[in-house]
Backbone as a chain_set.jsonl record, in Angstrom:
{"seq": "MTIEKLEPLARRPHWVAIHFSDGTTLKTQDYVAAEQGLFTGQALSEAEHQALLEAVGRASAKARAVRMISAAGHSRRELERRLVQKGENAADAQAAVDWLSDLKLLDDARTAQELVRSAVAKGYGKARIRQILYEKSIPKEYWDQALALVPEMDEAIDRFLERRFGGTEPEEKEIKRAVDALLRRGHSYQDIRAGLQRYNLSLEGDFED", "coords": {"N": [[153.949, 16.14, 103.314], [151.697, 13.447, 103.719], [148.341, 12.334, 103.202], [147.198, 9.666, 104.889], [144.843, 8.391, 105.549], [141.318, 8.881, 105.384], [138.891, 9.034, 107.661], [135.604, 8.415, 108.553], [133.853, 9.636, 111.433], [132.32, 7.678, 113.762], [130.81, 8.401, 116.006], [130.293, 11.026, 115.623], [128.411, 12.37, 113.462], [128.903, 13.384, 110.082], [131.471, 14.218, 110.414], [135.036, 13.872, 109.993], [138.114, 12.061, 110.434], [141.352, 12.985, 109.745], [144.145, 11.343, 108.9], [147.589, 11.704, 109.045], [150.845, 11.227, 107.497], [152.875, 11.798, 109.266], [152.016, 10.927, 111.665], [150.158, 12.471, 112.981], [146.748, 13.509, 113.631], [143.852, 15.01, 112.342], [140.75, 16.367, 113.095], [137.669, 17.161, 111.634], [134.763, 18.787, 110.105], [133.005, 17.018, 107.521], [132.44, 18.495, 105.237], [134.491, 20.312, 105.041], [136.698, 18.767, 104.328], [135.763, 17.991, 101.828], [135.555, 20.457, 100.473], [138.226, 21.137, 100.385], [139.149, 19.234, 98.711], [140.265, 16.759, 99.515], [141.928, 13.558, 99.612], [142.69, 10.075, 100.145], [146.107, 9.26, 100.23], [146.943, 11.607, 99.169], [149.413, 14.052, 98.676], [150.468, 16.736, 100.529], [151.642, 20.032, 100.258], [153.628, 22.28, 102.293], [152.346, 24.74, 102.331], [149.774, 24.034, 101.478], [149.021, 22.366, 103.555], [148.985, 24.203, 105.661], [146.93, 25.868, 104.764], [144.83, 24.095, 104.955], [144.725, 23.708, 107.745], [143.938, 26.272, 108.527], [141.408, 26.422, 107.33], [140.098, 24.408, 108.752], [140.167, 25.546, 111.287], [138.508, 27.815, 110.95], [136.074, 26.552, 110.373], [135.674, 25.136, 112.746], [135.324, 27.217, 114.597], [132.949, 28.342, 113.628], [131.13, 26.201, 113.929], [131.168, 25.853, 116.713], [130.253, 28.339, 117.519], [127.616, 28.312, 116.557], [126.554, 26.266, 118.156], [126.73, 27.511, 120.649], [125.028, 29.804, 120.463], [122.636, 28.561, 120.136], [122.094, 27.553, 122.573], [121.856, 29.631, 124.447], [121.13, 33.18, 124.798], [123.402, 35.385, 123.3], [125.57, 38.191, 123.111], [127.336, 39.856, 120.431], [129.926, 40.579, 121.264], [130.273, 39.061, 123.616], [130.005, 36.427, 122.654], [132.159, 36.23, 120.883], [134.276, 36.546, 122.695], [133.901, 34.268, 124.322], [134.299, 32.205, 122.512], [137.028, 32.452, 121.982], [137.956, 31.903, 124.548], [137.307, 29.229, 124.638], [139.201, 28.162, 123.062], [139.37, 28.832, 120.379], [140.897, 30.44, 117.568], [141.513, 33.955, 117.591], [140.989, 35.497, 115.277], [139.457, 33.676, 113.797], [137.303, 33.416, 115.508], [136.178, 35.989, 115.417], [135.491, 36.043, 112.705], [133.571, 34.021, 112.646], [131.559, 35.132, 114.233], [130.897, 37.36, 112.67], [129.923, 35.999, 110.453], [127.612, 34.717, 111.491], [126.169, 37.005, 112.098], [125.767, 38.078, 109.546], [124.046, 36.174, 108.578], [121.824, 36.824, 109.95], [121.455, 35.611, 112.372], [122.536, 36.437, 114.677], [122.099, 39.118, 116.64], [122.467, 42.004, 118.365], [120.529, 43.811, 119.363], [118.151, 42.326, 119.228], [118.893, 40.189, 120.864], [119.177, 41.498, 123.316], [116.508, 42.149, 123.871], [115.436, 39.566, 124.074], [116.783, 38.636, 126.342], [115.763, 40.362, 128.274], [113.023, 39.699, 128.259], [113.191, 37.051, 129.149], [114.262, 37.454, 131.722], [112.23, 38.94, 132.924], [110.209, 37.02, 132.949], [111.222, 35.403, 134.91], [110.782, 36.886, 137.091], [112.462, 39.006, 137.771], [113.632, 42.271, 138.744], [114.226, 45.651, 137.449], [116.856, 46.471, 138.119], [118.323, 44.096, 138.421], [117.98, 43.107, 135.84], [119.34, 45.0, 134.315], [121.898, 44.41, 135.202], [122.196, 41.86, 134.086], [122.197, 42.474, 131.335], [124.555, 43.91, 131.239], [126.413, 41.933, 132.054], [126.19, 40.228, 129.919], [127.414, 41.614, 127.976], [125.995, 43.398, 126.335], [125.758, 46.06, 124.107], [125.354, 49.424, 125.251], [123.668, 51.085, 123.795], [121.477, 49.624, 123.13], [120.064, 49.139, 125.389], [117.953, 50.823, 126.477], [115.739, 50.517, 124.744], [115.25, 47.794, 125.055], [114.773, 47.59, 127.829], [112.428, 48.96, 127.975], [110.54, 47.085, 127.615], [110.009, 45.987, 130.048], [107.483, 45.339, 132.301], [105.217, 46.79, 134.804], [106.151, 45.563, 137.944], [104.545, 44.636, 139.979], [102.911, 42.323, 140.195], [104.806, 40.284, 140.085], [106.252, 40.715, 142.436], [104.207, 40.371, 144.295], [103.576, 37.656, 143.88], [105.955, 36.503, 144.702], [106.037, 37.183, 147.457], [103.751, 35.88, 148.323], [104.411, 33.208, 147.869], [106.546, 33.064, 149.586], [105.548, 33.605, 152.154], [103.151, 32.274, 152.312], [100.51, 32.99, 153.061], [100.639, 33.348, 155.77], [101.356, 35.173, 158.853], [104.21, 36.683, 158.903], [107.21, 36.907, 160.927], [109.219, 39.748, 161.967], [111.934, 39.356, 161.246], [111.671, 37.496, 159.203], [110.334, 38.951, 157.307], [112.295, 40.813, 156.738], [114.236, 39.179, 155.554], [112.858, 38.445, 153.26], [112.615, 40.916, 151.998], [115.337, 41.477, 151.505], [115.863, 39.407, 149.707], [114.218, 40.126, 147.559], [115.41, 42.522, 146.861], [117.865, 41.56, 145.931], [116.935, 40.361, 143.674], [116.548, 42.473, 142.096], [114.544, 44.388, 142.484], [113.097, 47.542, 143.393], [113.295, 49.508, 146.452], [111.021, 51.051, 146.787], [109.038, 49.707, 145.252], [109.03, 47.28, 146.566], [108.199, 48.024, 149.134], [105.595, 48.85, 148.541], [104.561, 46.391, 147.789], [104.65, 44.988, 150.215], [102.806, 46.47, 151.625], [100.487, 45.861, 150.226], [100.259, 43.299, 151.075], [99.547, 43.716, 153.578], [101.593, 44.252, 155.376], [104.468, 45.629, 157.043], [107.768, 47.028, 157.346], [109.829, 47.638, 159.943], [112.323, 50.04, 160.881], [115.47, 50.365, 159.129], [114.63, 51.074, 156.081], [114.855, 52.479, 153.624], [114.805, 54.428, 150.562]], "CA": [[153.081, 15.383, 104.217], [150.723, 12.669, 102.953], [147.135, 11.877, 103.896], [147.194, 8.21, 104.872], [143.495, 7.845, 105.669], [140.185, 9.737, 105.741], [138.045, 8.109, 108.418], [134.386, 8.997, 109.143], [133.746, 9.426, 112.876], [131.044, 7.01, 114.026], [130.04, 9.086, 117.048], [130.065, 12.42, 115.24], [127.979, 12.38, 112.071], [129.395, 14.447, 109.196], [132.846, 14.566, 110.784], [136.044, 12.906, 109.554], [139.459, 12.158, 110.998], [142.352, 12.974, 108.676], [145.38, 10.778, 109.442], [148.741, 12.1, 108.232], [152.004, 10.329, 107.511], [153.75, 12.113, 110.4], [151.402, 10.386, 112.875], [149.152, 13.38, 113.532], [145.365, 13.341, 113.169], [143.078, 16.235, 112.359], [139.321, 16.08, 113.014], [136.921, 18.309, 111.134], [133.524, 18.451, 109.41], [133.288, 16.41, 106.224], [132.382, 19.465, 104.147], [135.809, 20.939, 104.923], [137.506, 17.848, 103.525], [135.269, 18.036, 100.45], [135.934, 21.75, 99.886], [139.665, 21.13, 100.167], [139.451, 18.202, 97.734], [141.19, 15.809, 100.128], [141.746, 12.141, 99.314], [143.735, 9.203, 100.677], [147.304, 9.219, 99.404], [147.262, 12.941, 98.68], [150.592, 14.698, 99.253], [150.226, 18.163, 100.754], [152.787, 20.903, 100.507], [153.519, 23.016, 103.568], [151.332, 25.787, 102.157], [148.467, 23.383, 101.429], [148.714, 21.909, 104.915], [148.629, 25.383, 106.437], [145.61, 26.31, 104.313], [143.87, 23.155, 105.54], [144.599, 24.031, 109.17], [143.158, 27.509, 108.643], [140.017, 26.094, 106.993], [139.582, 23.649, 109.888], [139.954, 26.5, 112.38], [137.306, 28.621, 110.669], [134.905, 25.681, 110.506], [135.514, 24.837, 114.163], [134.763, 28.402, 115.251], [131.556, 28.474, 113.195], [130.329, 25.142, 114.551], [131.05, 26.132, 118.15], [129.414, 29.529, 117.658], [126.223, 27.892, 116.368], [126.139, 25.544, 119.361], [126.598, 28.448, 121.759], [123.856, 30.676, 120.356], [121.431, 27.746, 120.247], [121.885, 27.233, 123.987], [121.49, 30.815, 125.223], [121.353, 34.434, 124.111], [124.74, 35.95, 123.425], [125.894, 39.358, 122.307], [128.496, 39.639, 119.553], [131.167, 40.687, 122.039], [130.374, 37.933, 124.536], [130.226, 35.197, 121.887], [133.542, 36.251, 120.401], [135.146, 36.304, 123.847], [133.762, 32.883, 124.768], [134.938, 31.345, 121.508], [138.47, 32.502, 122.243], [138.174, 31.175, 125.806], [137.174, 27.798, 124.349], [140.367, 27.719, 122.316], [139.368, 29.228, 118.979], [141.742, 31.558, 117.172], [140.777, 35.218, 117.69], [140.508, 35.883, 113.956], [138.389, 32.742, 113.445], [136.159, 33.754, 116.351], [135.564, 37.192, 114.852], [134.885, 35.673, 111.426], [132.364, 33.246, 112.935], [130.55, 36.081, 114.714], [130.461, 38.121, 111.495], [129.147, 35.064, 109.628], [126.295, 34.59, 112.111], [125.488, 38.293, 111.956], [125.34, 38.184, 108.146], [122.91, 35.263, 108.416], [120.751, 37.344, 110.816], [121.301, 34.71, 113.509], [123.124, 37.094, 115.837], [121.717, 40.524, 116.598], [122.54, 42.476, 119.747], [119.259, 44.423, 119.772], [117.206, 41.24, 119.465], [119.356, 39.443, 122.031], [118.841, 42.298, 124.499], [115.077, 41.986, 124.131], [115.218, 38.191, 124.531], [117.279, 38.556, 127.715], [114.817, 41.078, 129.129], [111.803, 38.884, 128.386], [113.514, 35.899, 129.993], [114.427, 37.922, 133.097], [110.891, 39.31, 133.421], [109.498, 35.773, 133.226], [111.767, 34.872, 136.163], [110.387, 37.77, 138.182], [113.528, 39.934, 138.139], [113.384, 43.688, 138.604], [115.066, 46.338, 136.469], [118.267, 46.521, 138.514], [118.915, 42.798, 138.071], [117.973, 42.991, 134.382], [120.477, 45.804, 133.833], [123.108, 43.638, 135.489], [122.268, 40.787, 133.091], [122.616, 43.075, 130.07], [125.983, 44.237, 131.388], [127.179, 40.688, 132.085], [126.139, 39.642, 128.58], [128.137, 42.533, 127.085], [125.104, 44.05, 125.384], [126.083, 47.485, 123.984], [124.37, 50.225, 125.976], [122.694, 51.746, 122.925], [120.298, 48.765, 122.993], [119.457, 48.914, 126.702], [116.698, 51.539, 126.719], [114.671, 49.887, 123.982], [114.959, 46.494, 125.659], [114.211, 47.798, 129.163], [111.061, 49.453, 127.821], [109.669, 45.909, 127.619], [109.771, 45.564, 131.427], [106.202, 45.852, 132.791], [105.171, 46.995, 136.243], [106.491, 44.279, 138.543], [103.733, 44.398, 141.169], [102.466, 40.934, 140.248], [105.964, 39.441, 140.39], [106.535, 40.886, 143.861], [103.107, 39.749, 145.043], [103.734, 36.201, 143.802], [107.095, 36.137, 145.536], [105.653, 37.292, 148.869], [102.767, 34.836, 148.615], [105.149, 31.94, 147.98], [107.452, 33.151, 150.738], [104.846, 33.617, 153.436], [102.074, 31.294, 152.263], [99.306, 33.435, 153.744], [100.865, 33.475, 157.214], [101.819, 36.479, 159.322], [105.632, 36.453, 159.197], [107.892, 37.737, 161.909], [110.0, 40.846, 161.401], [113.152, 38.863, 160.599], [111.282, 36.828, 157.968], [110.032, 40.028, 156.364], [113.577, 41.398, 156.33], [114.862, 38.247, 154.617], [112.12, 38.541, 151.997], [113.013, 42.182, 151.386], [116.698, 41.304, 150.986], [115.781, 38.534, 148.534], [113.65, 40.911, 146.462], [116.447, 43.464, 146.429], [118.831, 40.81, 145.116], [116.288, 40.08, 142.391], [116.567, 43.696, 141.307], [113.398, 45.257, 142.695], [113.406, 48.757, 144.147], [112.693, 49.631, 147.786], [109.665, 51.599, 146.655], [108.136, 48.658, 144.783], [108.935, 46.256, 147.62], [107.356, 48.587, 150.186], [104.209, 48.788, 148.066], [104.161, 44.997, 147.846], [104.393, 44.661, 151.62], [101.543, 47.123, 152.011], [99.393, 45.059, 149.651], [100.185, 42.086, 151.899], [99.216, 44.207, 154.923], [102.792, 44.147, 156.198], [105.408, 46.748, 156.995], [109.073, 46.678, 157.9], [110.343, 48.705, 160.802], [113.772, 50.254, 160.848], [116.144, 50.92, 157.957], [114.022, 50.631, 154.845], [114.752, 53.74, 152.903], [115.312, 54.449, 149.19]], "C": [[151.981, 14.712, 103.406], [149.527, 12.3, 103.818], [147.081, 10.359, 103.777], [145.787, 7.631, 104.907], [142.5, 8.952, 105.995], [139.136, 8.83, 106.373], [136.816, 8.81, 108.976], [134.325, 8.673, 110.639], [132.359, 8.886, 113.211], [130.182, 7.783, 115.01], [129.77, 10.553, 116.736], [129.691, 12.448, 113.76], [128.509, 13.603, 111.32], [130.76, 14.998, 109.629], [133.782, 13.465, 110.284], [137.343, 13.14, 110.323], [140.436, 12.027, 109.84], [143.67, 12.52, 109.288], [146.535, 11.085, 108.497], [149.923, 11.15, 108.434], [152.952, 10.606, 108.664], [153.157, 11.638, 111.725], [150.349, 11.273, 113.501], [147.785, 13.095, 112.919], [144.623, 14.651, 113.339], [141.606, 15.873, 112.179], [138.577, 17.342, 112.58], [135.623, 17.835, 110.485], [133.847, 17.939, 108.01], [133.235, 17.411, 105.075], [133.72, 20.186, 103.957], [136.718, 20.073, 104.06], [137.084, 17.892, 102.061], [135.684, 19.329, 99.76], [137.416, 21.797, 99.548], [140.084, 20.06, 99.15], [140.391, 17.123, 98.251], [140.877, 14.377, 99.715], [142.921, 11.356, 99.885], [144.905, 9.111, 99.699], [147.736, 10.579, 98.882], [148.47, 13.516, 99.415], [150.312, 16.199, 99.349], [151.537, 18.903, 100.945], [152.6, 21.599, 101.839], [152.436, 24.076, 103.482], [149.934, 25.186, 102.134], [148.048, 22.879, 102.805], [148.293, 23.074, 105.795], [147.25, 25.896, 106.059], [144.52, 25.392, 104.878], [143.645, 23.454, 107.016], [143.757, 25.279, 109.375], [141.69, 27.255, 108.335], [139.354, 25.329, 108.132], [139.285, 24.584, 111.058], [138.712, 27.34, 112.17], [136.042, 27.794, 110.849], [134.616, 25.356, 111.967], [134.854, 25.997, 114.892], [133.291, 28.578, 114.879], [130.67, 27.449, 113.892], [130.114, 25.414, 116.031], [130.15, 27.341, 118.378], [127.943, 29.175, 117.513], [125.717, 27.157, 117.603], [125.888, 26.5, 120.516], [125.326, 29.276, 121.651], [122.567, 29.868, 120.421], [121.097, 27.437, 121.697], [121.403, 28.439, 124.79], [121.787, 32.068, 124.417], [122.751, 34.984, 124.371], [124.832, 37.23, 122.6], [127.085, 39.023, 121.419], [129.783, 39.588, 120.378], [131.356, 39.479, 122.958], [130.683, 36.644, 123.787], [131.661, 35.13, 121.384], [134.513, 35.949, 121.535], [135.098, 34.843, 124.29], [134.386, 31.907, 123.779], [136.44, 31.298, 121.723], [138.8, 31.745, 123.52], [138.114, 29.664, 125.602], [138.306, 27.277, 123.468], [140.397, 28.094, 120.853], [140.319, 30.4, 118.757], [140.919, 32.843, 117.153], [140.205, 35.65, 116.342], [139.363, 34.983, 113.504], [137.131, 33.051, 114.24], [135.43, 34.968, 115.797], [134.865, 36.882, 113.534], [133.592, 34.896, 111.636], [131.229, 34.152, 113.397], [130.015, 36.912, 113.555], [129.567, 37.266, 110.595], [127.737, 34.898, 110.179], [125.489, 35.882, 111.977], [124.962, 38.466, 110.534], [124.13, 37.308, 107.866], [121.697, 35.685, 109.254], [120.469, 36.413, 111.994], [121.858, 35.313, 114.797], [122.877, 38.584, 115.712], [121.631, 41.042, 118.023], [121.224, 43.087, 120.233], [118.241, 43.334, 120.088], [117.589, 40.428, 120.694], [119.015, 40.181, 123.317], [117.372, 42.121, 124.864], [114.761, 40.58, 124.635], [115.652, 38.027, 125.989], [116.312, 39.223, 128.685], [113.552, 40.25, 129.326], [112.044, 37.681, 129.297], [113.625, 36.307, 131.455], [113.086, 38.308, 133.715], [110.109, 38.056, 133.786], [109.976, 35.133, 134.529], [111.441, 35.759, 137.357], [111.458, 38.749, 138.621], [113.086, 41.38, 137.923], [114.409, 44.337, 137.696], [116.546, 46.349, 136.839], [118.977, 45.213, 138.147], [118.983, 42.621, 136.557], [119.109, 43.814, 133.777], [121.792, 45.066, 134.054], [123.293, 42.519, 134.468], [122.74, 41.338, 131.753], [124.104, 43.429, 130.106], [126.831, 42.966, 131.325], [127.238, 40.03, 130.715], [126.809, 40.52, 127.525], [127.25, 43.112, 125.993], [125.483, 45.527, 125.3], [124.974, 48.357, 124.568], [123.362, 50.925, 125.079], [121.425, 50.906, 122.731], [119.543, 48.596, 124.312], [118.071, 49.543, 126.832], [115.529, 50.88, 125.997], [114.272, 48.551, 124.593], [114.276, 46.662, 127.017], [112.785, 48.354, 129.111], [110.056, 48.305, 127.816], [109.307, 45.456, 129.035], [108.451, 46.163, 131.914], [106.317, 46.273, 134.253], [105.322, 45.631, 136.919], [105.702, 43.969, 139.8], [103.35, 42.926, 141.3], [103.609, 39.999, 140.622], [106.304, 39.519, 141.877], [105.461, 40.207, 144.702], [103.238, 38.223, 145.033], [104.87, 35.733, 144.692], [106.709, 36.136, 147.011], [104.658, 36.195, 149.247], [103.46, 33.479, 148.756], [105.996, 31.925, 149.247], [106.7, 32.961, 152.053], [103.669, 32.648, 153.47], [100.832, 31.691, 153.036], [99.455, 33.596, 155.243], [101.221, 34.916, 157.576], [103.266, 36.326, 159.764], [106.155, 37.375, 160.288], [108.76, 38.774, 161.184], [111.239, 40.335, 160.662], [112.841, 38.148, 159.294], [110.945, 37.853, 156.888], [111.335, 40.618, 155.828], [114.287, 40.48, 155.324], [114.182, 38.318, 153.248], [112.49, 39.823, 151.256], [114.402, 42.062, 150.763], [116.691, 40.447, 149.721], [115.228, 39.291, 147.328], [114.638, 41.95, 145.952], [117.482, 42.772, 145.551], [118.251, 40.485, 143.745], [116.094, 41.344, 141.557], [115.385, 44.622, 141.474], [113.78, 46.444, 143.574], [112.747, 48.719, 145.518], [111.24, 50.086, 147.674], [108.682, 50.517, 146.24], [107.957, 47.569, 145.841], [108.028, 46.752, 148.753], [105.878, 48.518, 149.796], [103.698, 47.351, 148.115], [103.849, 44.547, 149.262], [103.07, 45.26, 152.086], [100.344, 46.362, 151.448], [99.197, 43.766, 150.442], [99.83, 42.424, 153.345], [100.379, 44.012, 155.889], [103.584, 45.437, 156.089], [106.704, 46.278, 157.625], [109.58, 47.864, 158.693], [111.842, 48.86, 160.577], [114.248, 50.776, 159.505], [115.551, 50.315, 156.682], [113.766, 51.866, 154.0], [115.302, 53.582, 151.497], [116.744, 54.953, 149.178]], "O": [[151.399, 15.326, 102.512], [149.668, 11.995, 105.003], [146.932, 9.827, 102.677], [145.536, 6.545, 104.385], [142.795, 9.851, 106.782], [138.564, 7.967, 105.707], [136.955, 9.718, 109.796], [134.697, 7.578, 111.061], [131.35, 9.551, 112.976], [128.96, 7.82, 114.87], [129.095, 11.241, 117.502], [130.567, 12.54, 112.9], [128.554, 14.708, 111.86], [131.144, 16.104, 109.252], [133.397, 12.302, 110.164], [137.629, 14.242, 110.791], [140.362, 11.083, 109.053], [144.252, 13.233, 110.105], [146.479, 10.774, 107.307], [149.983, 10.388, 109.399], [153.758, 9.744, 109.015], [153.717, 11.906, 112.788], [149.702, 10.867, 114.466], [147.679, 12.517, 111.837], [144.753, 15.321, 114.363], [141.245, 15.166, 111.239], [138.823, 18.436, 113.088], [135.403, 16.634, 110.33], [134.824, 18.36, 107.39], [133.896, 17.218, 104.055], [134.045, 20.618, 102.851], [137.417, 20.571, 103.177], [137.923, 17.839, 101.162], [136.113, 19.313, 98.607], [137.82, 22.412, 98.561], [141.254, 19.994, 98.773], [141.229, 16.624, 97.5], [139.72, 14.021, 99.494], [144.008, 11.9, 100.083], [144.715, 8.912, 98.499], [148.772, 10.697, 98.229], [148.533, 13.468, 100.643], [149.964, 16.841, 98.358], [152.419, 18.468, 101.684], [151.532, 21.515, 102.445], [151.692, 24.292, 104.439], [149.005, 25.757, 102.705], [146.877, 22.952, 103.177], [147.356, 22.954, 106.583], [146.482, 26.314, 106.926], [143.432, 25.847, 105.233], [142.507, 23.454, 107.485], [142.947, 25.336, 110.301], [140.815, 27.808, 109.001], [138.188, 25.567, 108.447], [138.272, 24.431, 111.74], [137.943, 27.557, 113.106], [135.055, 28.272, 111.408], [133.458, 25.306, 112.38], [133.945, 25.802, 115.7], [132.476, 28.927, 115.733], [129.593, 27.782, 114.387], [129.012, 25.229, 116.548], [129.369, 27.362, 119.33], [127.108, 29.68, 118.264], [124.594, 27.388, 118.051], [124.939, 26.319, 121.279], [124.613, 29.438, 122.641], [121.511, 30.42, 120.729], [119.958, 27.1, 122.02], [120.618, 28.278, 125.725], [122.583, 32.043, 123.478], [123.215, 35.039, 125.51], [124.243, 37.332, 121.524], [127.764, 38.019, 121.634], [130.61, 38.69, 120.22], [132.457, 38.939, 123.067], [131.521, 35.855, 124.224], [132.3, 34.081, 121.455], [135.462, 35.185, 121.359], [136.132, 34.25, 124.598], [134.944, 30.887, 124.184], [137.053, 30.233, 121.655], [139.8, 31.028, 123.58], [138.787, 28.91, 126.304], [138.362, 26.086, 123.163], [141.332, 27.728, 120.141], [140.517, 31.237, 119.638], [139.758, 32.829, 116.746], [139.068, 36.116, 116.27], [138.403, 35.46, 112.898], [136.021, 32.96, 113.715], [134.201, 34.975, 115.718], [133.777, 37.394, 113.268], [132.626, 35.084, 110.896], [130.077, 33.966, 113.004], [128.81, 37.144, 113.466], [128.578, 37.751, 110.045], [126.768, 34.933, 109.421], [124.277, 35.849, 111.767], [123.844, 38.943, 110.335], [123.291, 37.641, 107.03], [120.675, 34.999, 109.269], [119.37, 36.425, 112.548], [121.67, 34.757, 115.879], [123.38, 39.235, 114.796], [120.808, 40.568, 118.806], [120.846, 42.9, 121.389], [117.545, 43.408, 121.1], [116.726, 40.025, 121.474], [118.609, 39.562, 124.301], [117.035, 41.961, 126.037], [113.921, 40.411, 125.518], [114.975, 37.363, 126.774], [116.069, 38.717, 129.781], [113.067, 40.12, 130.45], [111.195, 37.339, 130.119], [113.142, 35.596, 132.336], [112.836, 38.036, 134.889], [109.425, 38.024, 134.809], [109.224, 34.405, 135.178], [111.778, 35.431, 138.494], [111.385, 39.278, 139.73], [112.279, 41.675, 137.042], [115.341, 43.685, 137.227], [117.402, 46.247, 135.96], [120.093, 45.229, 137.629], [119.944, 42.046, 136.046], [119.764, 43.372, 132.834], [122.683, 45.091, 133.206], [124.413, 42.255, 134.032], [123.594, 40.735, 131.103], [124.815, 43.263, 129.115], [127.844, 42.924, 130.627], [128.213, 39.356, 130.385], [126.776, 40.211, 126.334], [127.693, 43.297, 124.859], [125.527, 46.196, 126.332], [123.791, 48.061, 124.396], [122.298, 51.323, 125.553], [120.418, 51.407, 122.231], [118.485, 47.967, 124.337], [117.122, 48.878, 127.247], [114.455, 50.707, 126.572], [113.088, 48.216, 124.644], [113.314, 45.957, 127.321], [112.029, 48.237, 130.076], [108.858, 48.525, 127.992], [108.405, 44.637, 129.212], [108.313, 47.386, 131.938], [107.374, 46.134, 134.867], [104.69, 44.658, 136.508], [106.123, 43.14, 140.607], [103.452, 42.347, 142.382], [103.421, 39.045, 141.376], [106.609, 38.503, 142.502], [105.764, 39.549, 145.698], [103.034, 37.574, 146.059], [104.769, 34.701, 145.355], [107.022, 35.19, 147.734], [104.713, 35.649, 150.349], [103.136, 32.698, 149.651], [106.139, 30.89, 149.897], [107.158, 32.25, 152.947], [103.234, 32.244, 154.549], [100.161, 30.833, 153.611], [98.491, 33.948, 155.923], [101.367, 35.768, 156.699], [103.526, 35.885, 160.884], [105.623, 38.458, 160.535], [108.998, 38.691, 159.979], [111.56, 40.821, 159.577], [113.651, 38.18, 158.367], [111.234, 37.65, 155.709], [111.467, 40.886, 154.634], [114.873, 40.96, 154.354], [114.843, 38.26, 152.211], [112.659, 39.817, 150.037], [114.619, 42.491, 149.63], [117.427, 40.727, 148.775], [115.71, 39.119, 146.208], [114.696, 42.226, 144.754], [117.923, 43.329, 144.546], [118.989, 40.35, 142.769], [115.549, 41.295, 140.454], [115.224, 45.557, 140.69], [114.686, 46.346, 144.401], [111.771, 47.999, 145.731], [110.355, 49.581, 148.365], [107.599, 50.416, 146.816], [106.872, 47.008, 145.992], [107.197, 46.003, 149.267], [105.023, 48.173, 150.612], [102.535, 47.116, 148.444], [102.891, 43.807, 149.485], [102.318, 44.64, 152.839], [99.314, 46.235, 152.109], [98.1, 43.209, 150.471], [99.812, 41.556, 154.218], [100.191, 43.66, 157.053], [103.395, 46.228, 155.165], [106.743, 45.274, 158.336], [109.736, 48.962, 158.16], [112.527, 47.934, 160.142], [113.544, 51.523, 158.825], [115.911, 49.215, 156.263], [112.627, 52.236, 153.711], [116.151, 52.727, 151.246], [117.357, 55.047, 148.114]]}, "num_chains": 1, "name": "protein.A"}
């Protein structure tokens, strides 16, 4: 197989399209082409072509992994799973995750703490925060240390009730809706009850721990 053309991609800086004599095209970062020593007119053996495909796969997984962790906190397990879901080879996905970990760019303990701080800023209670840690596949050995960052959530509950009721005296059904909303946000019955009392409200009926 012969490389007929190496074409820089105008819309993707530092990427090239490698056009082969069999009509196929391979797109990758320009550093991959440089590392492989590629040039126009180069004839590749089957083994060399396979080695190029493997190098492209590893580079693709690394680039996608960097984009993912820059957008949101990910655990090692979640990032590896998402890379595979996006079409990366499982071995390349694992190698990319290991590479980020070696660079100290991916750390489950730090990610757990970042997730907790973000959830607290949104006014979530511990139950919802635990759910987030579970959904993000954070190993449980990091949960306790991260959850220790959660402060008393009285202020968060008070702000929610103030926004919800706006200083008015809500009806019983409006109070019940507010309670249900706070429960969905992960707050406990006990903390919600205390918040209602601070607002000089109470909820009749089934409101037990």
